[in-house]
Amino acid sequence: MTQQENAQILALQALAWLAADEDRIGPFLAQSGIGIQDLQTRAGETEVLAAVMDFLLGDDARVLEFAAGAGRAPAEVAAARAALPGGEVPDWT
C-alpha cells in the first residue's frame, strides 16, 4: 500500500470520527462549505479528504482526541495530510 493510500484511509477514519458526533461534523461542514449530501457523494475524493485533514489539524485538541481514539500517533495525522494532494512541503533547496 502506498503512502497516499494509507493517508486516504486515515482521512476516511477521521471523517467517520467527525461524522459520529454532531458537535464535530457541524463545524467541519461550516468551515469547508460542503453540504451533507455532497459530502456523502464525494467522501472518498482526495480534495474532500484533504479538507478533513486540514480541519482536524486546525485544532490541537481535535488531533489529540482523534489520534487517541484511532490508536494513532498525532504525528501520523500531519504525515497523512502531507501525503495527500496539496499537502506537499515545498523544497526550497
PDB file of N, CA and C in Angstrom:
ATOM      1  N   MET A   1       0.844  -1.176   0.000  1.00  0.00           N
ATOM      2  CA  MET A   1       0.000   0.000   0.000  1.00  0.00           C
ATOM      3  C   MET A   1       0.891   1.242   0.000  1.00  0.00           C
ATOM      4  N   THR A   2       0.525   2.232  -0.807  1.00  0.00           N
ATOM      5  CA  THR A   2       1.333   3.442  -0.912  1.00  0.00           C
ATOM      6  C   THR A   2       1.073   4.377   0.262  1.00  0.00           C
ATOM      7  N   GLN A   3       1.950   5.345   0.392  1.00  0.00           N
ATOM      8  CA  GLN A   3       1.800   6.345   1.452  1.00  0.00           C
ATOM      9  C   GLN A   3       0.502   7.130   1.261  1.00  0.00           C
ATOM     10  N   GLN A   4       0.155   7.442   0.006  1.00  0.00           N
ATOM     11  CA  GLN A   4      -1.079   8.180  -0.253  1.00  0.00           C
ATOM     12  C   GLN A   4      -2.302   7.327   0.082  1.00  0.00           C
ATOM     13  N   GLU A   5      -2.266   6.044  -0.222  1.00  0.00           N
ATOM     14  CA  GLU A   5      -3.386   5.167   0.128  1.00  0.00           C
ATOM     15  C   GLU A   5      -3.565   5.076   1.635  1.00  0.00           C
ATOM     16  N   ASN A   6      -2.464   4.976   2.366  1.00  0.00           N
ATOM     17  CA  ASN A   6      -2.534   4.975   3.836  1.00  0.00           C
ATOM     18  C   ASN A   6      -3.105   6.289   4.355  1.00  0.00           C
ATOM     19  N   ALA A   7      -2.704   7.391   3.731  1.00  0.00           N
ATOM     20  CA  ALA A   7      -3.214   8.706   4.129  1.00  0.00           C
ATOM     21  C   ALA A   7      -4.712   8.805   3.861  1.00  0.00           C
ATOM     22  N   GLN A   8      -5.168   8.261   2.751  1.00  0.00           N
ATOM     23  CA  GLN A   8      -6.595   8.287   2.435  1.00  0.00           C
ATOM     24  C   GLN A   8      -7.389   7.474   3.448  1.00  0.00           C
ATOM     25  N   ILE A   9      -6.852   6.335   3.846  1.00  0.00           N
ATOM     26  CA  ILE A   9      -7.529   5.507   4.853  1.00  0.00           C
ATOM     27  C   ILE A   9      -7.632   6.256   6.178  1.00  0.00           C
ATOM     28  N   LEU A  10      -6.546   6.890   6.594  1.00  0.00           N
ATOM     29  CA  LEU A  10      -6.572   7.657   7.843  1.00  0.00           C
ATOM     30  C   LEU A  10      -7.561   8.815   7.735  1.00  0.00           C
ATOM     31  N   ALA A  11      -7.600   9.478   6.593  1.00  0.00           N
ATOM     32  CA  ALA A  11      -8.538  10.592   6.399  1.00  0.00           C
ATOM     33  C   ALA A  11      -9.983  10.099   6.424  1.00  0.00           C
ATOM     34  N   LEU A  12     -10.246   8.937   5.864  1.00  0.00           N
ATOM     35  CA  LEU A  12     -11.597   8.370   5.932  1.00  0.00           C
ATOM     36  C   LEU A  12     -11.966   8.022   7.372  1.00  0.00           C
ATOM     37  N   GLN A  13     -10.996   7.533   8.136  1.00  0.00           N
ATOM     38  CA  GLN A  13     -11.235   7.275   9.562  1.00  0.00           C
ATOM     39  C   GLN A  13     -11.546   8.582  10.288  1.00  0.00           C
ATOM     40  N   ALA A  14     -10.821   9.627   9.935  1.00  0.00           N
ATOM     41  CA  ALA A  14     -11.061  10.931  10.550  1.00  0.00           C
ATOM     42  C   ALA A  14     -12.448  11.450  10.179  1.00  0.00           C
ATOM     43  N   LEU A  15     -12.845  11.260   8.934  1.00  0.00           N
ATOM     44  CA  LEU A  15     -14.179  11.688   8.514  1.00  0.00           C
ATOM     45  C   LEU A  15     -15.250  10.925   9.284  1.00  0.00           C
ATOM     46  N   ALA A  16     -15.076   9.627   9.445  1.00  0.00           N
ATOM     47  CA  ALA A  16     -16.035   8.832  10.214  1.00  0.00           C
ATOM     48  C   ALA A  16     -16.092   9.313  11.655  1.00  0.00           C
ATOM     49  N   TRP A  17     -14.931   9.668  12.206  1.00  0.00           N
ATOM     50  CA  TRP A  17     -14.866  10.178  13.582  1.00  0.00           C
ATOM     51  C   TRP A  17     -15.625  11.496  13.689  1.00  0.00           C
ATOM     52  N   LEU A  18     -15.430  12.374  12.703  1.00  0.00           N
ATOM     53  CA  LEU A  18     -16.152  13.647  12.699  1.00  0.00           C
ATOM     54  C   LEU A  18     -17.650  13.416  12.578  1.00  0.00           C
ATOM     55  N   ALA A  19     -18.031  12.536  11.649  1.00  0.00           N
ATOM     56  CA  ALA A  19     -19.446  12.304  11.366  1.00  0.00           C
ATOM     57  C   ALA A  19     -20.187  11.637  12.527  1.00  0.00           C
ATOM     58  N   ALA A  20     -19.467  10.990  13.413  1.00  0.00           N
ATOM     59  CA  ALA A  20     -20.086  10.294  14.540  1.00  0.00           C
ATOM     60  C   ALA A  20     -20.598  11.240  15.617  1.00  0.00           C
ATOM     61  N   ASP A  21     -20.265  12.511  15.509  1.00  0.00           N
ATOM     62  CA  ASP A  21     -20.655  13.469  16.536  1.00  0.00           C
ATOM     63  C   ASP A  21     -21.086  14.777  15.873  1.00  0.00           C
ATOM     64  N   GLU A  22     -22.319  15.161  16.117  1.00  0.00           N
ATOM     65  CA  GLU A  22     -22.862  16.375  15.510  1.00  0.00           C
ATOM     66  C   GLU A  22     -22.045  17.617  15.868  1.00  0.00           C
ATOM     67  N   ASP A  23     -21.488  17.637  17.077  1.00  0.00           N
ATOM     68  CA  ASP A  23     -20.682  18.785  17.502  1.00  0.00           C
ATOM     69  C   ASP A  23     -19.344  18.848  16.770  1.00  0.00           C
ATOM     70  N   ARG A  24     -18.928  17.752  16.141  1.00  0.00           N
ATOM     71  CA  ARG A  24     -17.688  17.751  15.361  1.00  0.00           C
ATOM     72  C   ARG A  24     -17.976  17.978  13.881  1.00  0.00           C
ATOM     73  N   ILE A  25     -18.999  17.295  13.344  1.00  0.00           N
ATOM     74  CA  ILE A  25     -19.247  17.389  11.902  1.00  0.00           C
ATOM     75  C   ILE A  25     -19.818  18.759  11.528  1.00  0.00           C
ATOM     76  N   GLY A  26     -20.610  19.355  12.395  1.00  0.00           N
ATOM     77  CA  GLY A  26     -21.201  20.669  12.099  1.00  0.00           C
ATOM     78  C   GLY A  26     -20.153  21.725  11.781  1.00  0.00           C
ATOM     79  N   PRO A  27     -19.161  21.906  12.650  1.00  0.00           N
ATOM     80  CA  PRO A  27     -18.122  22.892  12.352  1.00  0.00           C
ATOM     81  C   PRO A  27     -17.324  22.550  11.085  1.00  0.00           C
ATOM     82  N   PHE A  28     -17.103  21.263  10.827  1.00  0.00           N
ATOM     83  CA  PHE A  28     -16.401  20.889   9.597  1.00  0.00           C
ATOM     84  C   PHE A  28     -17.204  21.299   8.375  1.00  0.00           C
ATOM     85  N   LEU A  29     -18.492  21.008   8.384  1.00  0.00           N
ATOM     86  CA  LEU A  29     -19.341  21.378   7.250  1.00  0.00           C
ATOM     87  C   LEU A  29     -19.358  22.889   7.059  1.00  0.00           C
ATOM     88  N   ALA A  30     -19.452  23.626   8.163  1.00  0.00           N
ATOM     89  CA  ALA A  30     -19.473  25.082   8.077  1.00  0.00           C
ATOM     90  C   ALA A  30     -18.163  25.627   7.529  1.00  0.00           C
ATOM     91  N   GLN A  31     -17.043  25.090   8.015  1.00  0.00           N
ATOM     92  CA  GLN A  31     -15.740  25.591   7.568  1.00  0.00           C
ATOM     93  C   GLN A  31     -15.453  25.215   6.121  1.00  0.00           C
ATOM     94  N   SER A  32     -15.800  24.012   5.733  1.00  0.00           N
ATOM     95  CA  SER A  32     -15.476  23.538   4.386  1.00  0.00           C
ATOM     96  C   SER A  32     -16.460  24.051   3.344  1.00  0.00           C
ATOM     97  N   GLY A  33     -17.676  24.370   3.775  1.00  0.00           N
ATOM     98  CA  GLY A  33     -18.685  24.823   2.836  1.00  0.00           C
ATOM     99  C   GLY A  33     -19.359  23.688   2.070  1.00  0.00           C
ATOM    100  N   ILE A  34     -19.052  22.473   2.418  1.00  0.00           N
ATOM    101  CA  ILE A  34     -19.645  21.324   1.742  1.00  0.00           C
ATOM    102  C   ILE A  34     -20.938  20.935   2.465  1.00  0.00           C
ATOM    103  N   GLY A  35     -21.952  20.595   1.701  1.00  0.00           N
ATOM    104  CA  GLY A  35     -23.210  20.155   2.281  1.00  0.00           C
ATOM    105  C   GLY A  35     -23.152  18.674   2.613  1.00  0.00           C
ATOM    106  N   ILE A  36     -24.038  18.236   3.462  1.00  0.00           N
ATOM    107  CA  ILE A  36     -24.016  16.847   3.909  1.00  0.00           C
ATOM    108  C   ILE A  36     -24.242  15.878   2.751  1.00  0.00           C
ATOM    109  N   GLN A  37     -25.156  16.195   1.833  1.00  0.00           N
ATOM    110  CA  GLN A  37     -25.390  15.300   0.699  1.00  0.00           C
ATOM    111  C   GLN A  37     -24.173  15.260  -0.215  1.00  0.00           C
ATOM    112  N   ASP A  38     -23.570  16.416  -0.450  1.00  0.00           N
ATOM    113  CA  ASP A  38     -22.364  16.469  -1.275  1.00  0.00           C
ATOM    114  C   ASP A  38     -21.232  15.699  -0.598  1.00  0.00           C
ATOM    115  N   LEU A  39     -21.145  15.805   0.718  1.00  0.00           N
ATOM    116  CA  LEU A  39     -20.120  15.077   1.463  1.00  0.00           C
ATOM    117  C   LEU A  39     -20.316  13.571   1.300  1.00  0.00           C
ATOM    118  N   GLN A  40     -21.555  13.117   1.388  1.00  0.00           N
ATOM    119  CA  GLN A  40     -21.829  11.691   1.230  1.00  0.00           C
ATOM    120  C   GLN A  40     -21.430  11.205  -0.161  1.00  0.00           C
ATOM    121  N   THR A  41     -21.644  12.032  -1.161  1.00  0.00           N
ATOM    122  CA  THR A  41     -21.324  11.658  -2.538  1.00  0.00           C
ATOM    123  C   THR A  41     -19.827  11.688  -2.804  1.00  0.00           C
ATOM    124  N   ARG A  42     -19.136  12.649  -2.218  1.00  0.00           N
ATOM    125  CA  ARG A  42     -17.732  12.892  -2.551  1.00  0.00           C
ATOM    126  C   ARG A  42     -16.751  12.484  -1.457  1.00  0.00           C
ATOM    127  N   ALA A  43     -17.185  11.743  -0.470  1.00  0.00           N
ATOM    128  CA  ALA A  43     -16.361  11.434   0.709  1.00  0.00           C
ATOM    129  C   ALA A  43     -15.007  10.834   0.376  1.00  0.00           C
ATOM    130  N   GLY A  44     -14.897  10.050  -0.672  1.00  0.00           N
ATOM    131  CA  GLY A  44     -13.635   9.407  -0.996  1.00  0.00           C
ATOM    132  C   GLY A  44     -12.705  10.216  -1.878  1.00  0.00           C
ATOM    133  N   GLU A  45     -13.143  11.398  -2.317  1.00  0.00           N
ATOM    134  CA  GLU A  45     -12.308  12.231  -3.177  1.00  0.00           C
ATOM    135  C   GLU A  45     -11.166  12.855  -2.375  1.00  0.00           C
ATOM    136  N   THR A  46     -10.005  12.901  -3.003  1.00  0.00           N
ATOM    137  CA  THR A  46      -8.837  13.399  -2.275  1.00  0.00           C
ATOM    138  C   THR A  46      -9.004  14.850  -1.818  1.00  0.00           C
ATOM    139  N   GLU A  47      -9.721  15.670  -2.571  1.00  0.00           N
ATOM    140  CA  GLU A  47      -9.943  17.058  -2.146  1.00  0.00           C
ATOM    141  C   GLU A  47     -10.733  17.113  -0.849  1.00  0.00           C
ATOM    142  N   VAL A  48     -11.735  16.273  -0.740  1.00  0.00           N
ATOM    143  CA  VAL A  48     -12.554  16.233   0.474  1.00  0.00           C
ATOM    144  C   VAL A  48     -11.734  15.673   1.628  1.00  0.00           C
ATOM    145  N   LEU A  49     -10.979  14.624   1.366  1.00  0.00           N
ATOM    146  CA  LEU A  49     -10.147  14.041   2.423  1.00  0.00           C
ATOM    147  C   LEU A  49      -9.092  15.036   2.905  1.00  0.00           C
ATOM    148  N   ALA A  50      -8.540  15.813   1.988  1.00  0.00           N
ATOM    149  CA  ALA A  50      -7.578  16.846   2.382  1.00  0.00           C
ATOM    150  C   ALA A  50      -8.254  17.894   3.260  1.00  0.00           C
ATOM    151  N   ALA A  51      -9.491  18.261   2.921  1.00  0.00           N
ATOM    152  CA  ALA A  51     -10.227  19.231   3.733  1.00  0.00           C
ATOM    153  C   ALA A  51     -10.497  18.680   5.132  1.00  0.00           C
ATOM    154  N   VAL A  52     -10.785  17.389   5.219  1.00  0.00           N
ATOM    155  CA  VAL A  52     -10.993  16.747   6.525  1.00  0.00           C
ATOM    156  C   VAL A  52      -9.723  16.858   7.363  1.00  0.00           C
ATOM    157  N   MET A  53      -8.597  16.538   6.749  1.00  0.00           N
ATOM    158  CA  MET A  53      -7.335  16.583   7.487  1.00  0.00           C
ATOM    159  C   MET A  53      -6.956  18.010   7.858  1.00  0.00           C
ATOM    160  N   ASP A  54      -7.207  18.965   6.962  1.00  0.00           N
ATOM    161  CA  ASP A  54      -6.937  20.368   7.276  1.00  0.00           C
ATOM    162  C   ASP A  54      -7.760  20.813   8.477  1.00  0.00           C
ATOM    163  N   PHE A  55      -9.036  20.430   8.487  1.00  0.00           N
ATOM    164  CA  PHE A  55      -9.905  20.782   9.611  1.00  0.00           C
ATOM    165  C   PHE A  55      -9.386  20.158  10.901  1.00  0.00           C
ATOM    166  N   LEU A  56      -9.043  18.900  10.839  1.00  0.00           N
ATOM    167  CA  LEU A  56      -8.541  18.201  12.018  1.00  0.00           C
ATOM    168  C   LEU A  56      -7.285  18.884  12.551  1.00  0.00           C
ATOM    169  N   LEU A  57      -6.384  19.211  11.639  1.00  0.00           N
ATOM    170  CA  LEU A  57      -5.107  19.813  12.038  1.00  0.00           C
ATOM    171  C   LEU A  57      -5.244  21.263  12.492  1.00  0.00           C
ATOM    172  N   GLY A  58      -6.416  21.844  12.296  1.00  0.00           N
ATOM    173  CA  GLY A  58      -6.643  23.223  12.716  1.00  0.00           C
ATOM    174  C   GLY A  58      -6.795  23.401  14.217  1.00  0.00           C
ATOM    175  N   ASP A  59      -6.863  22.286  14.943  1.00  0.00           N
ATOM    176  CA  ASP A  59      -7.040  22.366  16.393  1.00  0.00           C
ATOM    177  C   ASP A  59      -6.302  21.207  17.052  1.00  0.00           C
ATOM    178  N   ASP A  60      -5.320  21.541  17.862  1.00  0.00           N
ATOM    179  CA  ASP A  60      -4.507  20.503  18.511  1.00  0.00           C
ATOM    180  C   ASP A  60      -5.352  19.532  19.328  1.00  0.00           C
ATOM    181  N   ALA A  61      -6.369  20.039  20.013  1.00  0.00           N
ATOM    182  CA  ALA A  61      -7.210  19.170  20.834  1.00  0.00           C
ATOM    183  C   ALA A  61      -7.935  18.140  19.969  1.00  0.00           C
ATOM    184  N   ARG A  62      -8.403  18.565  18.780  1.00  0.00           N
ATOM    185  CA  ARG A  62      -9.062  17.619  17.865  1.00  0.00           C
ATOM    186  C   ARG A  62      -8.091  16.540  17.415  1.00  0.00           C
ATOM    187  N   VAL A  63      -6.863  16.960  17.074  1.00  0.00           N
ATOM    188  CA  VAL A  63      -5.852  15.993  16.635  1.00  0.00           C
ATOM    189  C   VAL A  63      -5.599  14.969  17.734  1.00  0.00           C
ATOM    190  N   LEU A  64      -5.399  15.440  18.933  1.00  0.00           N
ATOM    191  CA  LEU A  64      -5.099  14.544  20.047  1.00  0.00           C
ATOM    192  C   LEU A  64      -6.261  13.602  20.345  1.00  0.00           C
ATOM    193  N   GLU A  65      -7.476  14.127  20.310  1.00  0.00           N
ATOM    194  CA  GLU A  65      -8.649  13.295  20.585  1.00  0.00           C
ATOM    195  C   GLU A  65      -8.841  12.235  19.497  1.00  0.00           C
ATOM    196  N   PHE A  66      -8.719  12.647  18.240  1.00  0.00           N
ATOM    197  CA  PHE A  66      -8.857  11.686  17.151  1.00  0.00           C
ATOM    198  C   PHE A  66      -7.756  10.636  17.217  1.00  0.00           C
ATOM    199  N   ALA A  67      -6.526  11.077  17.365  1.00  0.00           N
ATOM    200  CA  ALA A  67      -5.392  10.151  17.379  1.00  0.00           C
ATOM    201  C   ALA A  67      -5.539   9.129  18.499  1.00  0.00           C
ATOM    202  N   ALA A  68      -5.932   9.581  19.672  1.00  0.00           N
ATOM    203  CA  ALA A  68      -6.113   8.658  20.803  1.00  0.00           C
ATOM    204  C   ALA A  68      -7.206   7.633  20.495  1.00  0.00           C
ATOM    205  N   GLY A  69      -8.305   8.090  19.944  1.00  0.00           N
ATOM    206  CA  GLY A  69      -9.411   7.194  19.625  1.00  0.00           C
ATOM    207  C   GLY A  69      -9.091   6.222  18.506  1.00  0.00           C
ATOM    208  N   ALA A  70      -8.229   6.650  17.585  1.00  0.00           N
ATOM    209  CA  ALA A  70      -7.874   5.805  16.441  1.00  0.00           C
ATOM    210  C   ALA A  70      -6.654   4.935  16.716  1.00  0.00           C
ATOM    211  N   GLY A  71      -6.040   5.124  17.884  1.00  0.00           N
ATOM    212  CA  GLY A  71      -4.840   4.357  18.206  1.00  0.00           C
ATOM    213  C   GLY A  71      -3.653   4.752  17.351  1.00  0.00           C
ATOM    214  N   ARG A  72      -3.588   6.019  17.006  1.00  0.00           N
ATOM    215  CA  ARG A  72      -2.517   6.540  16.154  1.00  0.00           C
ATOM    216  C   ARG A  72      -1.721   7.601  16.898  1.00  0.00           C
ATOM    217  N   ALA A  73      -0.499   7.794  16.464  1.00  0.00           N
ATOM    218  CA  ALA A  73       0.306   8.891  16.993  1.00  0.00           C
ATOM    219  C   ALA A  73      -0.168  10.181  16.333  1.00  0.00           C
ATOM    220  N   PRO A  74      -0.226  11.283  17.083  1.00  0.00           N
ATOM    221  CA  PRO A  74      -0.639  12.552  16.485  1.00  0.00           C
ATOM    222  C   PRO A  74       0.188  12.944  15.254  1.00  0.00           C
ATOM    223  N   ALA A  75       1.453  12.584  15.245  1.00  0.00           N
ATOM    224  CA  ALA A  75       2.304  12.914  14.098  1.00  0.00           C
ATOM    225  C   ALA A  75       1.831  12.217  12.823  1.00  0.00           C
ATOM    226  N   GLU A  76       1.143  11.093  12.957  1.00  0.00           N
ATOM    227  CA  GLU A  76       0.629  10.393  11.785  1.00  0.00           C
ATOM    228  C   GLU A  76      -0.430  11.218  11.063  1.00  0.00           C
ATOM    229  N   VAL A  77      -1.158  12.035  11.810  1.00  0.00           N
ATOM    230  CA  VAL A  77      -2.187  12.882  11.205  1.00  0.00           C
ATOM    231  C   VAL A  77      -1.530  13.900  10.275  1.00  0.00           C
ATOM    232  N   ALA A  78      -0.499  14.561  10.748  1.00  0.00           N
ATOM    233  CA  ALA A  78       0.211  15.540   9.912  1.00  0.00           C
ATOM    234  C   ALA A  78       0.890  14.858   8.730  1.00  0.00           C
ATOM    235  N   ALA A  79       1.456  13.698   8.963  1.00  0.00           N
ATOM    236  CA  ALA A  79       2.116  12.969   7.877  1.00  0.00           C
ATOM    237  C   ALA A  79       1.105  12.547   6.813  1.00  0.00           C
ATOM    238  N   ALA A  80      -0.087  12.156   7.249  1.00  0.00           N
ATOM    239  CA  ALA A  80      -1.126  11.778   6.295  1.00  0.00           C
ATOM    240  C   ALA A  80      -1.541  12.974   5.460  1.00  0.00           C
ATOM    241  N   ARG A  81      -1.682  14.123   6.091  1.00  0.00           N
ATOM    242  CA  ARG A  81      -2.054  15.325   5.326  1.00  0.00           C
ATOM    243  C   ARG A  81      -0.983  15.652   4.303  1.00  0.00           C
ATOM    244  N   ALA A  82       0.265  15.513   4.676  1.00  0.00           N
ATOM    245  CA  ALA A  82       1.365  15.811   3.760  1.00  0.00           C
ATOM    246  C   ALA A  82       1.366  14.868   2.563  1.00  0.00           C
ATOM    247  N   ALA A  83       0.842  13.658   2.745  1.00  0.00           N
ATOM    248  CA  ALA A  83       0.830  12.669   1.665  1.00  0.00           C
ATOM    249  C   ALA A  83      -0.326  12.869   0.688  1.00  0.00           C
ATOM    250  N   LEU A  84      -1.301  13.677   1.083  1.00  0.00           N
ATOM    251  CA  LEU A  84      -2.430  13.946   0.190  1.00  0.00           C
ATOM    252  C   LEU A  84      -2.114  15.115  -0.721  1.00  0.00           C
ATOM    253  N   PRO A  85      -2.741  15.189  -1.893  1.00  0.00           N
ATOM    254  CA  PRO A  85      -2.506  16.316  -2.803  1.00  0.00           C
ATOM    255  C   PRO A  85      -2.722  17.659  -2.123  1.00  0.00           C
ATOM    256  N   GLY A  86      -1.821  18.576  -2.374  1.00  0.00           N
ATOM    257  CA  GLY A  86      -1.899  19.906  -1.769  1.00  0.00           C
ATOM    258  C   GLY A  86      -1.209  19.991  -0.434  1.00  0.00           C
ATOM    259  N   GLY A  87      -0.728  18.885   0.082  1.00  0.00           N
ATOM    260  CA  GLY A  87      -0.095  18.885   1.404  1.00  0.00           C
ATOM    261  C   GLY A  87       1.405  18.782   1.343  1.00  0.00           C
ATOM    262  N   GLU A  88       1.946  18.823   0.135  1.00  0.00           N
ATOM    263  CA  GLU A  88       3.391  18.683  -0.015  1.00  0.00           C
ATOM    264  C   GLU A  88       4.109  19.881   0.605  1.00  0.00           C
ATOM    265  N   VAL A  89       5.169  19.594   1.284  1.00  0.00           N
ATOM    266  CA  VAL A  89       6.003  20.644   1.858  1.00  0.00           C
ATOM    267  C   VAL A  89       6.965  21.108   0.764  1.00  0.00           C
ATOM    268  N   PRO A  90       7.007  22.407   0.480  1.00  0.00           N
ATOM    269  CA  PRO A  90       7.894  22.875  -0.577  1.00  0.00           C
ATOM    270  C   PRO A  90       9.361  22.598  -0.267  1.00  0.00           C
ATOM    271  N   ASP A  91      10.111  22.286  -1.284  1.00  0.00           N
ATOM    272  CA  ASP A  91      11.551  22.055  -1.159  1.00  0.00           C
ATOM    273  C   ASP A  91      12.257  23.316  -1.641  1.00  0.00           C
ATOM    274  N   TRP A  92      12.792  24.087  -0.722  1.00  0.00           N
ATOM    275  CA  TRP A  92      13.397  25.385  -1.059  1.00  0.00           C
ATOM    276  C   TRP A  92      14.879  25.264  -1.366  1.00  0.00           C
ATOM    277  N   THR A  93      15.413  24.058  -1.411  1.00  0.00           N
ATOM    278  CA  THR A  93      16.847  23.918  -1.676  1.00  0.00           C
ATOM    279  C   THR A  93      17.145  23.920  -3.150  1.00  0.00           C
TER     280      THR A  93
END
